[in-house]
PDB file of C-alpha atoms in Angstrom:
ATOM      1  CA  ALA A   1     -14.876 -10.207  15.062  1.00 96.00           C
ATOM      2  CA  ASP A   2     -17.291 -13.089  15.483  1.00 94.00           C
ATOM      3  CA  HIS A   3     -18.664 -12.603  11.976  1.00 96.00           C
ATOM      4  CA  ALA A   4     -15.150 -12.616  10.479  1.00 97.00           C
ATOM      5  CA  GLY A   5     -14.330 -15.682  12.543  1.00 96.00           C
ATOM      6  CA  GLN A   6     -17.176 -17.587  10.872  1.00 97.00           C
ATOM      7  CA  TYR A   7     -15.140 -17.321   7.678  1.00 98.00           C
ATOM      8  CA  GLY A   8     -11.838 -18.230   9.295  1.00 96.00           C
ATOM      9  CA  VAL A   9     -10.329 -14.750   9.076  1.00 96.00           C
ATOM     10  CA  PRO A  10      -9.340 -12.309  11.805  1.00 97.00           C
ATOM     11  CA  LEU A  11     -10.634  -8.772  12.151  1.00 98.00           C
ATOM     12  CA  PHE A  12      -7.804  -6.232  11.916  1.00 98.00           C
ATOM     13  CA  PHE A  13      -7.929  -2.989  13.877  1.00 98.00           C
ATOM     14  CA  GLU A  14      -5.610  -0.203  12.708  1.00 98.00           C
ATOM     15  CA  PRO A  15      -4.558   2.643  14.999  1.00 98.00           C
ATOM     16  CA  LEU A  16      -4.247   5.875  13.008  1.00 98.00           C
ATOM     17  CA  ASN A  17      -2.152   8.948  13.768  1.00 98.00           C
ATOM     18  CA  ARG A  18      -3.511  11.974  15.636  1.00 98.00           C
ATOM     19  CA  TYR A  19      -3.929  13.981  12.437  1.00 97.00           C
ATOM     20  CA  GLU A  20      -6.506  11.489  11.171  1.00 97.00           C
ATOM     21  CA  THR A  21      -8.385  10.595  14.361  1.00 97.00           C
ATOM     22  CA  ASN A  22      -8.442  11.225  18.098  1.00 95.00           C
ATOM     23  CA  PHE A  23      -9.755   7.737  18.831  1.00 96.00           C
ATOM     24  CA  VAL A  24      -6.923   5.163  19.057  1.00 98.00           C
ATOM     25  CA  ASN A  25      -3.503   6.408  17.976  1.00 98.00           C
ATOM     26  CA  ASN A  26      -0.892   3.910  19.124  1.00 98.00           C
ATOM     27  CA  VAL A  27      -0.257   0.279  19.971  1.00 98.00           C
ATOM     28  CA  GLU A  28      -0.831   0.729  23.708  1.00 98.00           C
ATOM     29  CA  ALA A  29      -4.270   2.252  23.137  1.00 98.00           C
ATOM     30  CA  ALA A  30      -5.068  -0.403  20.529  1.00 98.00           C
ATOM     31  CA  LEU A  31      -4.196  -3.197  22.955  1.00 98.00           C
ATOM     32  CA  LYS A  32      -6.539  -1.706  25.551  1.00 97.00           C
ATOM     33  CA  PHE A  33      -9.314  -1.191  23.007  1.00 97.00           C
ATOM     34  CA  VAL A  34      -9.023  -4.717  21.613  1.00 97.00           C
ATOM     35  CA  ALA A  35      -9.083  -6.149  25.143  1.00 96.00           C
ATOM     36  CA  LEU A  36     -12.452  -4.460  25.694  1.00 96.00           C
ATOM     37  CA  ALA A  37     -13.908  -6.403  22.756  1.00 94.00           C
ATOM     38  CA  ASP A  38     -13.193  -9.675  24.566  1.00 91.00           C
ATOM     39  CA  SER A  39     -12.565 -11.600  21.352  1.00 95.00           C
ATOM     40  CA  ASN A  40      -9.767 -13.945  20.337  1.00 95.00           C
ATOM     41  CA  ASN A  41     -10.283 -13.002  16.699  1.00 97.00           C
ATOM     42  CA  ILE A  42      -9.052  -9.395  16.633  1.00 98.00           C
ATOM     43  CA  ARG A  43      -5.496  -8.441  15.704  1.00 98.00           C
ATOM     44  CA  ILE A  44      -3.746  -5.108  15.298  1.00 98.00           C
ATOM     45  CA  LEU A  45      -2.789  -3.818  11.878  1.00 98.00           C
ATOM     46  CA  CYS A  46       0.487  -2.004  12.463  1.00 98.00           C
ATOM     47  CA  ASP A  47       0.983   0.695   9.852  1.00 98.00           C
ATOM     48  CA  LEU A  48       4.585   1.899   9.987  1.00 98.00           C
ATOM     49  CA  PHE A  49       3.641   5.355   8.693  1.00 98.00           C
ATOM     50  CA  HIS A  50       1.231   5.980  11.578  1.00 98.00           C
ATOM     51  CA  MET A  51       3.617   4.365  14.035  1.00 98.00           C
ATOM     52  CA  ASN A  52       6.392   6.716  12.913  1.00 97.00           C
ATOM     53  CA  ILE A  53       4.243   9.623  14.115  1.00 98.00           C
ATOM     54  CA  GLU A  54       2.811   8.117  17.295  1.00 98.00           C
ATOM     55  CA  GLU A  55       5.339   5.641  18.711  1.00 98.00           C
ATOM     56  CA  ARG A  56       8.541   6.648  20.444  1.00 98.00           C
ATOM     57  CA  ASP A  57      10.172   3.399  19.277  1.00 98.00           C
ATOM     58  CA  ILE A  58       8.418   1.411  16.539  1.00 98.00           C
ATOM     59  CA  ALA A  59      10.333  -1.797  17.193  1.00 98.00           C
ATOM     60  CA  GLU A  60       9.531  -1.684  20.912  1.00 98.00           C
ATOM     61  CA  ALA A  61       5.851  -1.032  20.163  1.00 98.00           C
ATOM     62  CA  LEU A  62       5.804  -4.109  17.929  1.00 98.00           C
ATOM     63  CA  ARG A  63       7.371  -6.147  20.721  1.00 98.00           C
ATOM     64  CA  ARG A  64       4.662  -4.896  23.133  1.00 98.00           C
ATOM     65  CA  ALA A  65       1.964  -5.876  20.639  1.00 98.00           C
ATOM     66  CA  GLY A  66       3.542  -9.323  20.247  1.00 98.00           C
ATOM     67  CA  LYS A  67       1.110 -11.967  19.043  1.00 98.00           C
ATOM     68  CA  MET A  68      -1.562  -9.300  18.585  1.00 98.00           C
ATOM     69  CA  VAL A  69       0.196  -8.064  15.421  1.00 98.00           C
ATOM     70  CA  GLY A  70      -2.014  -9.317  12.610  1.00 98.00           C
ATOM     71  CA  HIS A  71      -0.700  -7.387   9.615  1.00 98.00           C
ATOM     72  CA  VAL A  72       1.950  -4.787   8.822  1.00 98.00           C
ATOM     73  CA  HIS A  73       1.774  -1.910   6.340  1.00 98.00           C
ATOM     74  CA  LEU A  74       5.207  -1.023   4.996  1.00 97.00           C
ATOM     75  CA  ALA A  75       5.653   2.682   4.316  1.00 96.00           C
ATOM     76  CA  ASP A  76       8.385   5.152   5.121  1.00 96.00           C
ATOM     77  CA  SER A  77       8.147   8.124   7.470  1.00 96.00           C
ATOM     78  CA  ASN A  78       6.689  10.346   4.733  1.00 96.00           C
ATOM     79  CA  ARG A  79       4.243   7.712   3.389  1.00 95.00           C
ATOM     80  CA  ARG A  80       6.568   7.101   0.440  1.00 95.00           C
ATOM     81  CA  ALA A  81       7.943   3.685  -0.433  1.00 95.00           C
ATOM     82  CA  ALA A  82      10.499   2.216   1.953  1.00 95.00           C
ATOM     83  CA  GLY A  83      13.750   4.080   1.395  1.00 93.00           C
ATOM     84  CA  GLY A  84      12.007   7.335   0.492  1.00 93.00           C
ATOM     85  CA  GLY A  85      12.073   8.714   4.037  1.00 95.00           C
ATOM     86  CA  HIS A  86      14.102   8.281   7.211  1.00 96.00           C
ATOM     87  CA  THR A  87      12.695   5.100   8.796  1.00 97.00           C
ATOM     88  CA  ASP A  88      15.283   2.494   9.821  1.00 97.00           C
ATOM     89  CA  PHE A  89      13.590  -0.786   8.892  1.00 97.00           C
ATOM     90  CA  GLY A  90      16.308  -3.030  10.354  1.00 97.00           C
ATOM     91  CA  PRO A  91      15.117  -2.835  13.990  1.00 98.00           C
ATOM     92  CA  ILE A  92      11.502  -3.172  12.845  1.00 98.00           C
ATOM     93  CA  ALA A  93      12.222  -6.365  10.907  1.00 98.00           C
ATOM     94  CA  ARG A  94      14.209  -7.755  13.862  1.00 98.00           C
ATOM     95  CA  ALA A  95      11.323  -7.011  16.248  1.00 98.00           C
ATOM     96  CA  LEU A  96       8.883  -8.828  13.969  1.00 98.00           C
ATOM     97  CA  ARG A  97      11.180 -11.862  13.887  1.00 98.00           C
ATOM     98  CA  GLU A  98      11.569 -11.715  17.695  1.00 98.00           C
ATOM     99  CA  ILE A  99       7.817 -11.863  18.258  1.00 98.00           C
ATOM    100  CA  GLY A 100       7.483 -14.727  15.794  1.00 98.00           C
ATOM    101  CA  TYR A 101       5.414 -12.746  13.307  1.00 98.00           C
ATOM    102  CA  GLU A 102       4.646 -14.906  10.282  1.00 96.00           C
ATOM    103  CA  GLY A 103       1.962 -12.771   8.658  1.00 96.00           C
ATOM    104  CA  PHE A 104       2.082 -10.502   5.670  1.00 95.00           C
ATOM    105  CA  VAL A 105       3.929  -7.232   5.248  1.00 96.00           C
ATOM    106  CA  SER A 106       2.246  -5.242   2.497  1.00 95.00           C
ATOM    107  CA  ALA A 107       3.177  -1.942   0.918  1.00 94.00           C
ATOM    108  CA  GLU A 108       0.873   0.975   1.564  1.00 93.00           C
ATOM    109  CA  ALA A 109       2.825   3.869   0.179  1.00 93.00           C
ATOM    110  CA  MET A 110       2.268   6.871  -2.025  1.00 91.00           C
ATOM    111  CA  ALA A 111       4.268   6.763  -5.220  1.00 87.00           C
ATOM    112  CA  GLY A 112       3.850  10.323  -6.397  1.00 79.00           C
ATOM    113  CA  PRO A 113       3.011  11.334  -9.950  1.00 78.00           C
ATOM    114  CA  GLY A 114       4.869   9.251 -12.517  1.00 83.00           C
ATOM    115  CA  ARG A 115       6.772   7.317  -9.847  1.00 90.00           C
ATOM    116  CA  ALA A 116       4.802   4.071  -9.512  1.00 93.00           C
ATOM    117  CA  GLU A 117       7.544   1.896 -10.998  1.00 93.00           C
ATOM    118  CA  GLU A 118      10.180   3.514  -8.801  1.00 93.00           C
ATOM    119  CA  ALA A 119       8.027   3.026  -5.694  1.00 94.00           C
ATOM    120  CA  ALA A 120       7.459  -0.617  -6.623  1.00 94.00           C
ATOM    121  CA  ARG A 121      11.208  -1.146  -7.121  1.00 94.00           C
ATOM    122  CA  MET A 122      12.033   0.516  -3.793  1.00 94.00           C
ATOM    123  CA  THR A 123       9.402  -1.571  -2.011  1.00 94.00           C
ATOM    124  CA  MET A 124      10.663  -4.832  -3.489  1.00 95.00           C
ATOM    125  CA  GLU A 125      14.228  -3.914  -2.525  1.00 96.00           C
ATOM    126  CA  ALA A 126      13.121  -3.223   1.048  1.00 95.00           C
ATOM    127  CA  PHE A 127      11.221  -6.520   1.220  1.00 93.00           C
ATOM    128  CA  GLY A 128      14.305  -8.374   0.005  1.00 95.00           C
ATOM    129  CA  LYS A 129      16.691  -6.557   2.303  1.00 95.00           C
ATOM    130  CA  TYR A 130      14.690  -6.615   5.535  1.00 95.00           C
ATOM    131  CA  PHE A 131      11.889  -9.147   5.363  1.00 90.00           C
ATOM    132  CA  ALA A 132      13.105 -12.022   3.161  1.00 85.00           C
TER     133      ALA A 132
END
């Protein structure tokens, strides 16, 4: 965190779901872990795919994280582009506005063979609908 801070950038820490690690799996655990580092330069990268598995309520978890949210990965419940699964992005977008999040929301989704253009279109539609 200190090294990243020398360059004026934060260090992002991303909780992953239980199928990928048994270390830190949700926002609550990430907040505790980041607090142990005792640095003002660490933020949480909130990946909506992992949150769909680990959080009871994604929007509420984002509210709990508050100003600690440093970046958001947009993906649907099945790691497809937004709209390819069952995630309701409306409450998520509202929660980000409520906490005053002004950072980036980037797509991190699997397109599937021959579906890159469709995934890009779906992602851009979701950005326009929920995050514009």
